[in-house]
Amino acid sequence: MSEEKKIGISNSDRAQVLVQAMPYIKKWAGETIVVKYGGNAMINPELKEAVMNDIVLMQLVGVNVVLVHGGGPEISGMLKKIGKESRFVGGMRYTDAETMDIVQQVLAGKVNKDLVQLLENTGGKAVGLCGLDGSMLKADKLPAAEDLGFVGEIREVNTKIVEDAIASGYTPVISTVAAGYHGEVYNINADVAAARIAAELGARKLILMTDIVGLLRDKDDENTLIPVVNVSDVPKLKRDGIISGGMIPKIDCCVEAVRRGVERAHIIDGRTPHSILVELFTDEGIGTMFY
C-alpha cells in the first residue's frame, strides 16, 4: 500500500498545507512565543507526544519557544504516596511547608526534567529551569481572604537566564516555583507566571493550553465559541456571566499579558492534537484570541 493511501493525504494536499503555512513561518521566525503547558495534554501520552513535536517543529523553523508548565496531578499523586491529603482553597492548592517541599521536588525536579528529556528525544534542544534559577521569579506571599500557605505573588521577573538559553538555541522549560525575599520558596500559579514571563520577554504571543475549546457564549454548547475578544470587553463579559468560574483567572492572565505588551494571548484546547501548530500556522486558528 502506498504511503499516501496509508495516511489518507495526497502529496498535493501536503504541498498545500506547506504553502498555507509558509507566510506564518516567515511571520513567526525569530519571534518569542510563550506556551503554558498543562491539562490533559500533559497527561495523555499521545497528546504529550504531539505537543513535543509541535515545539520541536517551531524551534526548527526559527520560533523561540518558552515552555512554562504546571504539574498539579503529579503533585497530588506524590502527596498521596506520602499519606498527605491535597487541600484546595478557592481552587488554589493550600501549600504548607511540607507540601512546598513536594511541589519543589516534583515541579522543578521530575516533571521539569521529564519534559526536557522528551523534547531532546524528539529532536529538540531544551534546558530545564525554575523560578529560583538566576532569580528569575521573586515573590511575596499571596494576600488572600483565607491563608494559602506558601503560595506566592510575583514581584519581580528577571529574564536574563531565559534569554541566554534562547540565544544559545535552547527551548527553556520553566517550572513555576519562586524565591522569596527571606529565603522562602513559593508555589506560583503557572498561568500567572506564564503571563508575566511573556510580558517581560516581550513575547508576541502567549498560549494557554487548557481542557476546553475556548471562551463559550453558552458554556454548555461548544458551537458558541467566541473566537476573538478585545480585552476592553472582558468586564462586560464577566457582568453578563459569560466569563465565570474557572475561566475568570485564565482570562485575567490573558488580559494582564496583553496590557503588559504581549500582542496576542490565546486560550486553546490542548485536547486537540497539534493545537499549537493549528493556531500558529493556519488561516483558521483555534480557541479564543485576546488582543
PDB file of C-alpha atoms in Angstrom:
ATOM      1  CA  MET A   1       0.000   0.000   0.000  1.00  0.00           C
ATOM      2  CA  SER A   2       1.340   3.465  -0.867  1.00  0.00           C
ATOM      3  CA  GLU A   3       2.233   5.955   1.880  1.00  0.00           C
ATOM      4  CA  GLU A   4      -0.474   8.300   0.545  1.00  0.00           C
ATOM      5  CA  LYS A   5      -3.223   5.699   0.995  1.00  0.00           C
ATOM      6  CA  LYS A   6      -1.999   4.688   4.452  1.00  0.00           C
ATOM      7  CA  ILE A   7      -2.287   8.170   5.943  1.00  0.00           C
ATOM      8  CA  GLY A   8      -5.087   9.449   3.704  1.00  0.00           C
ATOM      9  CA  ILE A   9      -3.383  12.575   2.378  1.00  0.00           C
ATOM     10  CA  SER A  10      -2.037  13.174  -1.107  1.00  0.00           C
ATOM     11  CA  ASN A  11       1.257  14.810  -1.967  1.00  0.00           C
ATOM     12  CA  SER A  12      -0.756  17.694  -3.413  1.00  0.00           C
ATOM     13  CA  ASP A  13      -2.546  18.153  -0.086  1.00  0.00           C
ATOM     14  CA  ARG A  14       0.781  18.093   1.733  1.00  0.00           C
ATOM     15  CA  ALA A  15       2.089  20.793  -0.587  1.00  0.00           C
ATOM     16  CA  GLN A  16      -0.992  22.946   0.031  1.00  0.00           C
ATOM     17  CA  VAL A  17      -0.509  22.660   3.796  1.00  0.00           C
ATOM     18  CA  LEU A  18       3.089  23.819   3.475  1.00  0.00           C
ATOM     19  CA  VAL A  19       2.141  26.678   1.143  1.00  0.00           C
ATOM     20  CA  GLN A  20      -0.514  27.885   3.586  1.00  0.00           C
ATOM     21  CA  ALA A  21       1.952  27.652   6.470  1.00  0.00           C
ATOM     22  CA  MET A  22       4.805  29.498   4.704  1.00  0.00           C
ATOM     23  CA  PRO A  23       3.695  33.108   5.391  1.00  0.00           C
ATOM     24  CA  TYR A  24       3.107  32.197   9.035  1.00  0.00           C
ATOM     25  CA  ILE A  25       6.529  30.559   9.304  1.00  0.00           C
ATOM     26  CA  LYS A  26       8.050  33.761   7.942  1.00  0.00           C
ATOM     27  CA  LYS A  27       5.926  35.818  10.356  1.00  0.00           C
ATOM     28  CA  TRP A  28       6.936  33.917  13.496  1.00  0.00           C
ATOM     29  CA  ALA A  29      10.588  33.152  12.708  1.00  0.00           C
ATOM     30  CA  GLY A  30      12.750  34.937  15.264  1.00  0.00           C
ATOM     31  CA  GLU A  31       9.770  35.808  17.486  1.00  0.00           C
ATOM     32  CA  THR A  32       9.249  34.608  21.056  1.00  0.00           C
ATOM     33  CA  ILE A  33       6.116  32.650  21.940  1.00  0.00           C
ATOM     34  CA  VAL A  34       5.358  31.525  25.485  1.00  0.00           C
ATOM     35  CA  VAL A  35       3.318  28.332  25.837  1.00  0.00           C
ATOM     36  CA  LYS A  36       1.764  27.375  29.159  1.00  0.00           C
ATOM     37  CA  TYR A  37       1.564  23.600  29.100  1.00  0.00           C
ATOM     38  CA  GLY A  38      -0.909  21.757  31.301  1.00  0.00           C
ATOM     39  CA  GLY A  39      -4.194  19.894  31.451  1.00  0.00           C
ATOM     40  CA  ASN A  40      -4.916  16.700  29.561  1.00  0.00           C
ATOM     41  CA  ALA A  41      -2.177  17.432  27.009  1.00  0.00           C
ATOM     42  CA  MET A  42       0.315  16.906  29.826  1.00  0.00           C
ATOM     43  CA  ILE A  43      -1.181  13.556  30.909  1.00  0.00           C
ATOM     44  CA  ASN A  44      -2.337  11.780  27.740  1.00  0.00           C
ATOM     45  CA  PRO A  45       0.730  10.145  26.087  1.00  0.00           C
ATOM     46  CA  GLU A  46      -0.446  10.758  22.501  1.00  0.00           C
ATOM     47  CA  LEU A  47      -1.240  14.411  23.191  1.00  0.00           C
ATOM     48  CA  LYS A  48       2.058  14.862  25.019  1.00  0.00           C
ATOM     49  CA  GLU A  49       3.931  13.464  22.014  1.00  0.00           C
ATOM     50  CA  ALA A  50       2.018  15.835  19.707  1.00  0.00           C
ATOM     51  CA  VAL A  51       2.940  18.841  21.871  1.00  0.00           C
ATOM     52  CA  MET A  52       6.613  17.872  21.896  1.00  0.00           C
ATOM     53  CA  ASN A  53       6.566  17.514  18.099  1.00  0.00           C
ATOM     54  CA  ASP A  54       4.876  20.919  17.781  1.00  0.00           C
ATOM     55  CA  ILE A  55       7.534  22.606  19.907  1.00  0.00           C
ATOM     56  CA  VAL A  56      10.424  20.951  18.077  1.00  0.00           C
ATOM     57  CA  LEU A  57       8.950  21.944  14.707  1.00  0.00           C
ATOM     58  CA  MET A  58       8.562  25.528  15.909  1.00  0.00           C
ATOM     59  CA  GLN A  59      12.170  25.512  17.070  1.00  0.00           C
ATOM     60  CA  LEU A  60      13.344  24.128  13.725  1.00  0.00           C
ATOM     61  CA  VAL A  61      11.599  26.927  11.761  1.00  0.00           C
ATOM     62  CA  GLY A  62      13.149  29.607  13.971  1.00  0.00           C
ATOM     63  CA  VAL A  63      10.458  30.320  16.562  1.00  0.00           C
ATOM     64  CA  ASN A  64      11.773  30.998  20.069  1.00  0.00           C
ATOM     65  CA  VAL A  65       9.532  28.848  22.252  1.00  0.00           C
ATOM     66  CA  VAL A  66       9.395  29.188  26.030  1.00  0.00           C
ATOM     67  CA  LEU A  67       7.513  26.339  27.711  1.00  0.00           C
ATOM     68  CA  VAL A  68       6.032  27.094  31.138  1.00  0.00           C
ATOM     69  CA  HIS A  69       4.451  24.098  32.861  1.00  0.00           C
ATOM     70  CA  GLY A  70       2.364  23.109  35.818  1.00  0.00           C
ATOM     71  CA  GLY A  71       2.069  19.666  37.353  1.00  0.00           C
ATOM     72  CA  GLY A  72      -0.944  19.534  39.649  1.00  0.00           C
ATOM     73  CA  PRO A  73      -1.805  15.835  39.136  1.00  0.00           C
ATOM     74  CA  GLU A  74       1.800  14.780  39.737  1.00  0.00           C
ATOM     75  CA  ILE A  75       1.953  16.853  42.942  1.00  0.00           C
ATOM     76  CA  SER A  76      -1.322  15.353  44.166  1.00  0.00           C
ATOM     77  CA  GLY A  77      -0.023  11.878  43.331  1.00  0.00           C
ATOM     78  CA  MET A  78       3.170  12.370  45.316  1.00  0.00           C
ATOM     79  CA  LEU A  79       1.302  13.827  48.295  1.00  0.00           C
ATOM     80  CA  LYS A  80      -0.957  10.769  48.258  1.00  0.00           C
ATOM     81  CA  LYS A  81       2.097   8.493  48.279  1.00  0.00           C
ATOM     82  CA  ILE A  82       3.345  10.080  51.499  1.00  0.00           C
ATOM     83  CA  GLY A  83      -0.118   9.939  53.030  1.00  0.00           C
ATOM     84  CA  LYS A  84      -0.853  13.669  52.797  1.00  0.00           C
ATOM     85  CA  GLU A  85      -4.198  14.875  51.533  1.00  0.00           C
ATOM     86  CA  SER A  86      -4.325  17.619  48.886  1.00  0.00           C
ATOM     87  CA  ARG A  87      -6.267  20.627  50.087  1.00  0.00           C
ATOM     88  CA  PHE A  88      -7.670  23.368  47.870  1.00  0.00           C
ATOM     89  CA  VAL A  89      -8.962  26.788  48.863  1.00  0.00           C
ATOM     90  CA  GLY A  90     -10.947  28.626  46.186  1.00  0.00           C
ATOM     91  CA  GLY A  91      -9.453  26.395  43.519  1.00  0.00           C
ATOM     92  CA  MET A  92      -5.868  27.003  44.680  1.00  0.00           C
ATOM     93  CA  ARG A  93      -3.662  24.413  46.385  1.00  0.00           C
ATOM     94  CA  TYR A  94      -3.038  25.109  50.055  1.00  0.00           C
ATOM     95  CA  THR A  95       0.741  24.856  50.348  1.00  0.00           C
ATOM     96  CA  ASP A  96       2.165  24.329  53.812  1.00  0.00           C
ATOM     97  CA  ALA A  97       5.919  23.856  54.307  1.00  0.00           C
ATOM     98  CA  GLU A  98       5.826  20.088  53.728  1.00  0.00           C
ATOM     99  CA  THR A  99       3.661  20.485  50.619  1.00  0.00           C
ATOM    100  CA  MET A 100       6.013  23.200  49.312  1.00  0.00           C
ATOM    101  CA  ASP A 101       8.925  20.749  49.572  1.00  0.00           C
ATOM    102  CA  ILE A 102       6.944  18.249  47.477  1.00  0.00           C
ATOM    103  CA  VAL A 103       5.930  20.955  44.968  1.00  0.00           C
ATOM    104  CA  GLN A 104       9.569  21.944  44.504  1.00  0.00           C
ATOM    105  CA  GLN A 105      10.748  18.340  44.181  1.00  0.00           C
ATOM    106  CA  VAL A 106       8.029  17.363  41.697  1.00  0.00           C
ATOM    107  CA  LEU A 107       7.795  20.524  39.567  1.00  0.00           C
ATOM    108  CA  ALA A 108      11.439  21.612  39.445  1.00  0.00           C
ATOM    109  CA  GLY A 109      12.625  18.004  39.545  1.00  0.00           C
ATOM    110  CA  LYS A 110      10.820  15.099  37.933  1.00  0.00           C
ATOM    111  CA  VAL A 111       8.203  16.901  35.816  1.00  0.00           C
ATOM    112  CA  ASN A 112      10.638  19.508  34.519  1.00  0.00           C
ATOM    113  CA  LYS A 113      13.405  17.064  33.655  1.00  0.00           C
ATOM    114  CA  ASP A 114      10.992  14.569  32.087  1.00  0.00           C
ATOM    115  CA  LEU A 115       9.809  17.316  29.714  1.00  0.00           C
ATOM    116  CA  VAL A 116      13.390  18.289  28.878  1.00  0.00           C
ATOM    117  CA  GLN A 117      14.194  14.664  28.072  1.00  0.00           C
ATOM    118  CA  LEU A 118      11.055  14.305  25.940  1.00  0.00           C
ATOM    119  CA  LEU A 119      11.961  17.376  23.896  1.00  0.00           C
ATOM    120  CA  GLU A 120      15.541  16.197  23.461  1.00  0.00           C
ATOM    121  CA  ASN A 121      14.381  12.712  22.425  1.00  0.00           C
ATOM    122  CA  THR A 122      12.012  14.303  19.897  1.00  0.00           C
ATOM    123  CA  GLY A 123      14.917  16.138  18.278  1.00  0.00           C
ATOM    124  CA  GLY A 124      14.806  19.477  20.045  1.00  0.00           C
ATOM    125  CA  LYS A 125      17.236  21.318  22.295  1.00  0.00           C
ATOM    126  CA  ALA A 126      15.900  22.062  25.753  1.00  0.00           C
ATOM    127  CA  VAL A 127      17.092  23.239  29.143  1.00  0.00           C
ATOM    128  CA  GLY A 128      15.154  22.929  32.396  1.00  0.00           C
ATOM    129  CA  LEU A 129      14.782  25.964  34.630  1.00  0.00           C
ATOM    130  CA  CYS A 130      12.722  27.016  37.609  1.00  0.00           C
ATOM    131  CA  GLY A 131      11.933  30.427  39.051  1.00  0.00           C
ATOM    132  CA  LEU A 132      14.768  30.052  41.565  1.00  0.00           C
ATOM    133  CA  ASP A 133      17.404  29.864  38.802  1.00  0.00           C
ATOM    134  CA  GLY A 134      19.087  33.199  38.198  1.00  0.00           C
ATOM    135  CA  SER A 135      16.483  34.813  40.498  1.00  0.00           C
ATOM    136  CA  MET A 136      14.057  34.523  37.586  1.00  0.00           C
ATOM    137  CA  LEU A 137      10.943  34.832  39.755  1.00  0.00           C
ATOM    138  CA  LYS A 138      10.849  36.767  43.031  1.00  0.00           C
ATOM    139  CA  ALA A 139       7.673  36.656  45.068  1.00  0.00           C
ATOM    140  CA  ASP A 140       5.920  37.593  48.279  1.00  0.00           C
ATOM    141  CA  LYS A 141       3.172  35.634  49.997  1.00  0.00           C
ATOM    142  CA  LEU A 142      -0.070  35.954  48.046  1.00  0.00           C
ATOM    143  CA  PRO A 143      -2.557  38.041  50.031  1.00  0.00           C
ATOM    144  CA  ALA A 144      -5.832  36.131  50.246  1.00  0.00           C
ATOM    145  CA  ALA A 145      -9.002  36.110  52.293  1.00  0.00           C
ATOM    146  CA  GLU A 146      -8.045  32.645  53.570  1.00  0.00           C
ATOM    147  CA  ASP A 147      -4.455  31.631  54.242  1.00  0.00           C
ATOM    148  CA  LEU A 148      -2.934  29.630  51.349  1.00  0.00           C
ATOM    149  CA  GLY A 149       0.446  28.970  52.933  1.00  0.00           C
ATOM    150  CA  PHE A 150       3.436  29.239  50.611  1.00  0.00           C
ATOM    151  CA  VAL A 151       1.510  30.427  47.566  1.00  0.00           C
ATOM    152  CA  GLY A 152       3.239  33.433  46.086  1.00  0.00           C
ATOM    153  CA  GLU A 153       2.534  36.609  44.168  1.00  0.00           C
ATOM    154  CA  ILE A 154       5.219  37.556  41.656  1.00  0.00           C
ATOM    155  CA  ARG A 155       7.005  40.842  42.399  1.00  0.00           C
ATOM    156  CA  GLU A 156       9.962  40.669  40.009  1.00  0.00           C
ATOM    157  CA  VAL A 157      10.852  38.786  36.841  1.00  0.00           C
ATOM    158  CA  ASN A 158      14.463  38.557  35.692  1.00  0.00           C
ATOM    159  CA  THR A 159      14.500  37.064  32.200  1.00  0.00           C
ATOM    160  CA  LYS A 160      18.267  37.071  31.584  1.00  0.00           C
ATOM    161  CA  ILE A 161      18.722  33.336  32.129  1.00  0.00           C
ATOM    162  CA  VAL A 162      15.774  32.649  29.795  1.00  0.00           C
ATOM    163  CA  GLU A 163      17.131  34.999  27.126  1.00  0.00           C
ATOM    164  CA  ASP A 164      20.587  33.402  27.422  1.00  0.00           C
ATOM    165  CA  ALA A 165      19.062  29.953  26.879  1.00  0.00           C
ATOM    166  CA  ILE A 166      17.143  31.157  23.813  1.00  0.00           C
ATOM    167  CA  ALA A 167      20.245  32.840  22.395  1.00  0.00           C
ATOM    168  CA  SER A 168      22.103  29.538  22.759  1.00  0.00           C
ATOM    169  CA  GLY A 169      19.422  27.716  20.743  1.00  0.00           C
ATOM    170  CA  TYR A 170      17.578  26.040  23.621  1.00  0.00           C
ATOM    171  CA  THR A 171      13.899  25.908  24.480  1.00  0.00           C
ATOM    172  CA  PRO A 172      13.631  26.952  28.143  1.00  0.00           C
ATOM    173  CA  VAL A 173      11.311  24.638  30.087  1.00  0.00           C
ATOM    174  CA  ILE A 174      10.221  26.527  33.201  1.00  0.00           C
ATOM    175  CA  SER A 175       8.626  25.258  36.404  1.00  0.00           C
ATOM    176  CA  THR A 176       6.910  27.923  38.445  1.00  0.00           C
ATOM    177  CA  VAL A 177       8.392  27.984  41.906  1.00  0.00           C
ATOM    178  CA  ALA A 178       9.710  31.368  43.033  1.00  0.00           C
ATOM    179  CA  ALA A 179      12.190  32.737  45.540  1.00  0.00           C
ATOM    180  CA  GLY A 180      11.002  34.814  48.456  1.00  0.00           C
ATOM    181  CA  TYR A 181      12.976  37.738  49.834  1.00  0.00           C
ATOM    182  CA  HIS A 182      13.864  35.993  53.099  1.00  0.00           C
ATOM    183  CA  GLY A 183      14.804  32.506  51.977  1.00  0.00           C
ATOM    184  CA  GLU A 184      11.275  31.231  51.359  1.00  0.00           C
ATOM    185  CA  VAL A 185      10.195  29.254  48.306  1.00  0.00           C
ATOM    186  CA  TYR A 186       6.733  29.923  46.882  1.00  0.00           C
ATOM    187  CA  ASN A 187       4.353  27.989  44.656  1.00  0.00           C
ATOM    188  CA  ILE A 188       3.189  30.172  41.743  1.00  0.00           C
ATOM    189  CA  ASN A 189       0.152  29.601  39.555  1.00  0.00           C
ATOM    190  CA  ALA A 190       1.550  28.522  36.164  1.00  0.00           C
ATOM    191  CA  ASP A 191      -0.904  30.624  34.117  1.00  0.00           C
ATOM    192  CA  VAL A 192       0.050  33.733  36.092  1.00  0.00           C
ATOM    193  CA  ALA A 193       3.756  33.010  35.769  1.00  0.00           C
ATOM    194  CA  ALA A 194       3.478  32.382  32.022  1.00  0.00           C
ATOM    195  CA  ALA A 195       1.688  35.708  31.524  1.00  0.00           C
ATOM    196  CA  ARG A 196       4.324  37.664  33.453  1.00  0.00           C
ATOM    197  CA  ILE A 197       7.240  35.882  31.778  1.00  0.00           C
ATOM    198  CA  ALA A 198       5.688  36.524  28.352  1.00  0.00           C
ATOM    199  CA  ALA A 199       5.319  40.221  29.121  1.00  0.00           C
ATOM    200  CA  GLU A 200       8.863  40.617  30.457  1.00  0.00           C
ATOM    201  CA  LEU A 201      10.313  38.769  27.441  1.00  0.00           C
ATOM    202  CA  GLY A 202       8.372  40.979  25.018  1.00  0.00           C
ATOM    203  CA  ALA A 203       6.762  37.851  23.564  1.00  0.00           C
ATOM    204  CA  ARG A 204       4.477  38.221  20.545  1.00  0.00           C
ATOM    205  CA  LYS A 205       2.110  35.525  21.807  1.00  0.00           C
ATOM    206  CA  LEU A 206       1.035  33.819  24.995  1.00  0.00           C
ATOM    207  CA  ILE A 207      -0.718  30.473  24.511  1.00  0.00           C
ATOM    208  CA  LEU A 208      -2.531  28.841  27.433  1.00  0.00           C
ATOM    209  CA  MET A 209      -3.271  25.165  26.779  1.00  0.00           C
ATOM    210  CA  THR A 210      -6.476  24.079  28.531  1.00  0.00           C
ATOM    211  CA  ASP A 211      -9.068  21.299  28.507  1.00  0.00           C
ATOM    212  CA  ILE A 212     -11.747  23.491  26.908  1.00  0.00           C
ATOM    213  CA  VAL A 213     -12.267  24.732  23.348  1.00  0.00           C
ATOM    214  CA  GLY A 214     -12.049  28.376  24.423  1.00  0.00           C
ATOM    215  CA  LEU A 215     -14.456  31.001  25.741  1.00  0.00           C
ATOM    216  CA  LEU A 216     -18.042  29.953  25.068  1.00  0.00           C
ATOM    217  CA  ARG A 217     -21.072  32.243  24.963  1.00  0.00           C
ATOM    218  CA  ASP A 218     -23.020  29.266  26.334  1.00  0.00           C
ATOM    219  CA  LYS A 219     -20.754  27.114  28.496  1.00  0.00           C
ATOM    220  CA  ASP A 220     -22.774  24.006  27.630  1.00  0.00           C
ATOM    221  CA  ASP A 221     -22.553  24.465  23.842  1.00  0.00           C
ATOM    222  CA  GLU A 222     -19.163  24.201  22.151  1.00  0.00           C
ATOM    223  CA  ASN A 223     -20.684  25.660  18.984  1.00  0.00           C
ATOM    224  CA  THR A 224     -20.893  29.055  20.737  1.00  0.00           C
ATOM    225  CA  LEU A 225     -17.119  29.598  20.770  1.00  0.00           C
ATOM    226  CA  ILE A 226     -16.118  33.283  20.839  1.00  0.00           C
ATOM    227  CA  PRO A 227     -13.009  33.319  18.630  1.00  0.00           C
ATOM    228  CA  VAL A 228     -11.812  36.891  19.272  1.00  0.00           C
ATOM    229  CA  VAL A 229     -12.136  39.143  22.348  1.00  0.00           C
ATOM    230  CA  ASN A 230     -10.870  42.673  22.902  1.00  0.00           C
ATOM    231  CA  VAL A 231      -9.587  42.920  26.464  1.00  0.00           C
ATOM    232  CA  SER A 232     -11.711  46.043  26.972  1.00  0.00           C
ATOM    233  CA  ASP A 233     -14.812  43.843  26.556  1.00  0.00           C
ATOM    234  CA  VAL A 234     -13.843  41.446  29.351  1.00  0.00           C
ATOM    235  CA  PRO A 235     -15.549  43.351  32.221  1.00  0.00           C
ATOM    236  CA  LYS A 236     -18.895  43.273  30.374  1.00  0.00           C
ATOM    237  CA  LEU A 237     -18.488  39.578  29.569  1.00  0.00           C
ATOM    238  CA  LYS A 238     -17.953  38.981  33.289  1.00  0.00           C
ATOM    239  CA  ARG A 239     -21.033  41.030  34.209  1.00  0.00           C
ATOM    240  CA  ASP A 240     -23.079  39.065  31.682  1.00  0.00           C
ATOM    241  CA  GLY A 241     -21.907  35.789  33.220  1.00  0.00           C
ATOM    242  CA  ILE A 242     -20.193  34.629  30.018  1.00  0.00           C
ATOM    243  CA  ILE A 243     -16.828  34.687  31.782  1.00  0.00           C
ATOM    244  CA  SER A 244     -17.344  32.911  35.082  1.00  0.00           C
ATOM    245  CA  GLY A 245     -15.945  30.270  37.421  1.00  0.00           C
ATOM    246  CA  GLY A 246     -12.613  28.756  36.482  1.00  0.00           C
ATOM    247  CA  MET A 247     -12.400  30.811  33.285  1.00  0.00           C
ATOM    248  CA  ILE A 248     -12.001  34.061  35.242  1.00  0.00           C
ATOM    249  CA  PRO A 249      -8.385  33.563  36.388  1.00  0.00           C
ATOM    250  CA  LYS A 250      -7.268  32.212  32.984  1.00  0.00           C
ATOM    251  CA  ILE A 251      -8.790  35.133  31.120  1.00  0.00           C
ATOM    252  CA  ASP A 252      -7.423  37.589  33.685  1.00  0.00           C
ATOM    253  CA  CYS A 253      -3.968  36.224  32.832  1.00  0.00           C
ATOM    254  CA  CYS A 254      -4.608  36.859  29.130  1.00  0.00           C
ATOM    255  CA  VAL A 255      -5.778  40.408  29.870  1.00  0.00           C
ATOM    256  CA  GLU A 256      -2.745  41.050  32.084  1.00  0.00           C
ATOM    257  CA  ALA A 257      -0.362  39.804  29.390  1.00  0.00           C
ATOM    258  CA  VAL A 258      -1.923  41.974  26.667  1.00  0.00           C
ATOM    259  CA  ARG A 259      -1.957  45.050  28.893  1.00  0.00           C
ATOM    260  CA  ARG A 260       1.730  44.487  29.639  1.00  0.00           C
ATOM    261  CA  GLY A 261       2.561  44.460  25.935  1.00  0.00           C
ATOM    262  CA  VAL A 262       2.060  40.909  24.640  1.00  0.00           C
ATOM    263  CA  GLU A 263       0.478  41.291  21.198  1.00  0.00           C
ATOM    264  CA  ARG A 264      -1.949  38.368  21.426  1.00  0.00           C
ATOM    265  CA  ALA A 265      -2.967  35.903  24.128  1.00  0.00           C
ATOM    266  CA  HIS A 266      -4.815  32.679  23.363  1.00  0.00           C
ATOM    267  CA  ILE A 267      -6.773  30.036  25.213  1.00  0.00           C
ATOM    268  CA  ILE A 268      -6.630  26.857  23.128  1.00  0.00           C
ATOM    269  CA  ASP A 269      -7.872  23.291  23.510  1.00  0.00           C
ATOM    270  CA  GLY A 270      -4.927  21.081  24.398  1.00  0.00           C
ATOM    271  CA  ARG A 271      -7.115  18.009  23.852  1.00  0.00           C
ATOM    272  CA  THR A 272      -6.868  18.638  20.101  1.00  0.00           C
ATOM    273  CA  PRO A 273      -3.655  17.129  18.693  1.00  0.00           C
ATOM    274  CA  HIS A 274      -1.231  19.726  17.294  1.00  0.00           C
ATOM    275  CA  SER A 275      -3.429  22.593  18.503  1.00  0.00           C
ATOM    276  CA  ILE A 276      -0.375  24.862  18.808  1.00  0.00           C
ATOM    277  CA  LEU A 277       0.508  24.367  15.132  1.00  0.00           C
ATOM    278  CA  VAL A 278      -3.106  24.935  14.110  1.00  0.00           C
ATOM    279  CA  GLU A 279      -3.068  28.252  15.972  1.00  0.00           C
ATOM    280  CA  LEU A 280       0.264  29.435  14.613  1.00  0.00           C
ATOM    281  CA  PHE A 281       0.434  28.160  11.055  1.00  0.00           C
ATOM    282  CA  THR A 282      -3.117  28.048   9.646  1.00  0.00           C
ATOM    283  CA  ASP A 283      -5.637  30.626   8.475  1.00  0.00           C
ATOM    284  CA  GLU A 284      -8.344  29.326  10.788  1.00  0.00           C
ATOM    285  CA  GLY A 285      -6.532  29.319  14.125  1.00  0.00           C
ATOM    286  CA  ILE A 286      -8.116  27.694  17.162  1.00  0.00           C
ATOM    287  CA  GLY A 287      -9.646  28.668  20.517  1.00  0.00           C
ATOM    288  CA  THR A 288     -10.142  32.252  21.713  1.00  0.00           C
ATOM    289  CA  MET A 289      -7.713  35.076  20.987  1.00  0.00           C
ATOM    290  CA  PHE A 290      -7.408  38.159  23.240  1.00  0.00           C
ATOM    291  CA  TYR A 291      -5.951  41.409  21.973  1.00  0.00           C
TER     292      TYR A 291
END
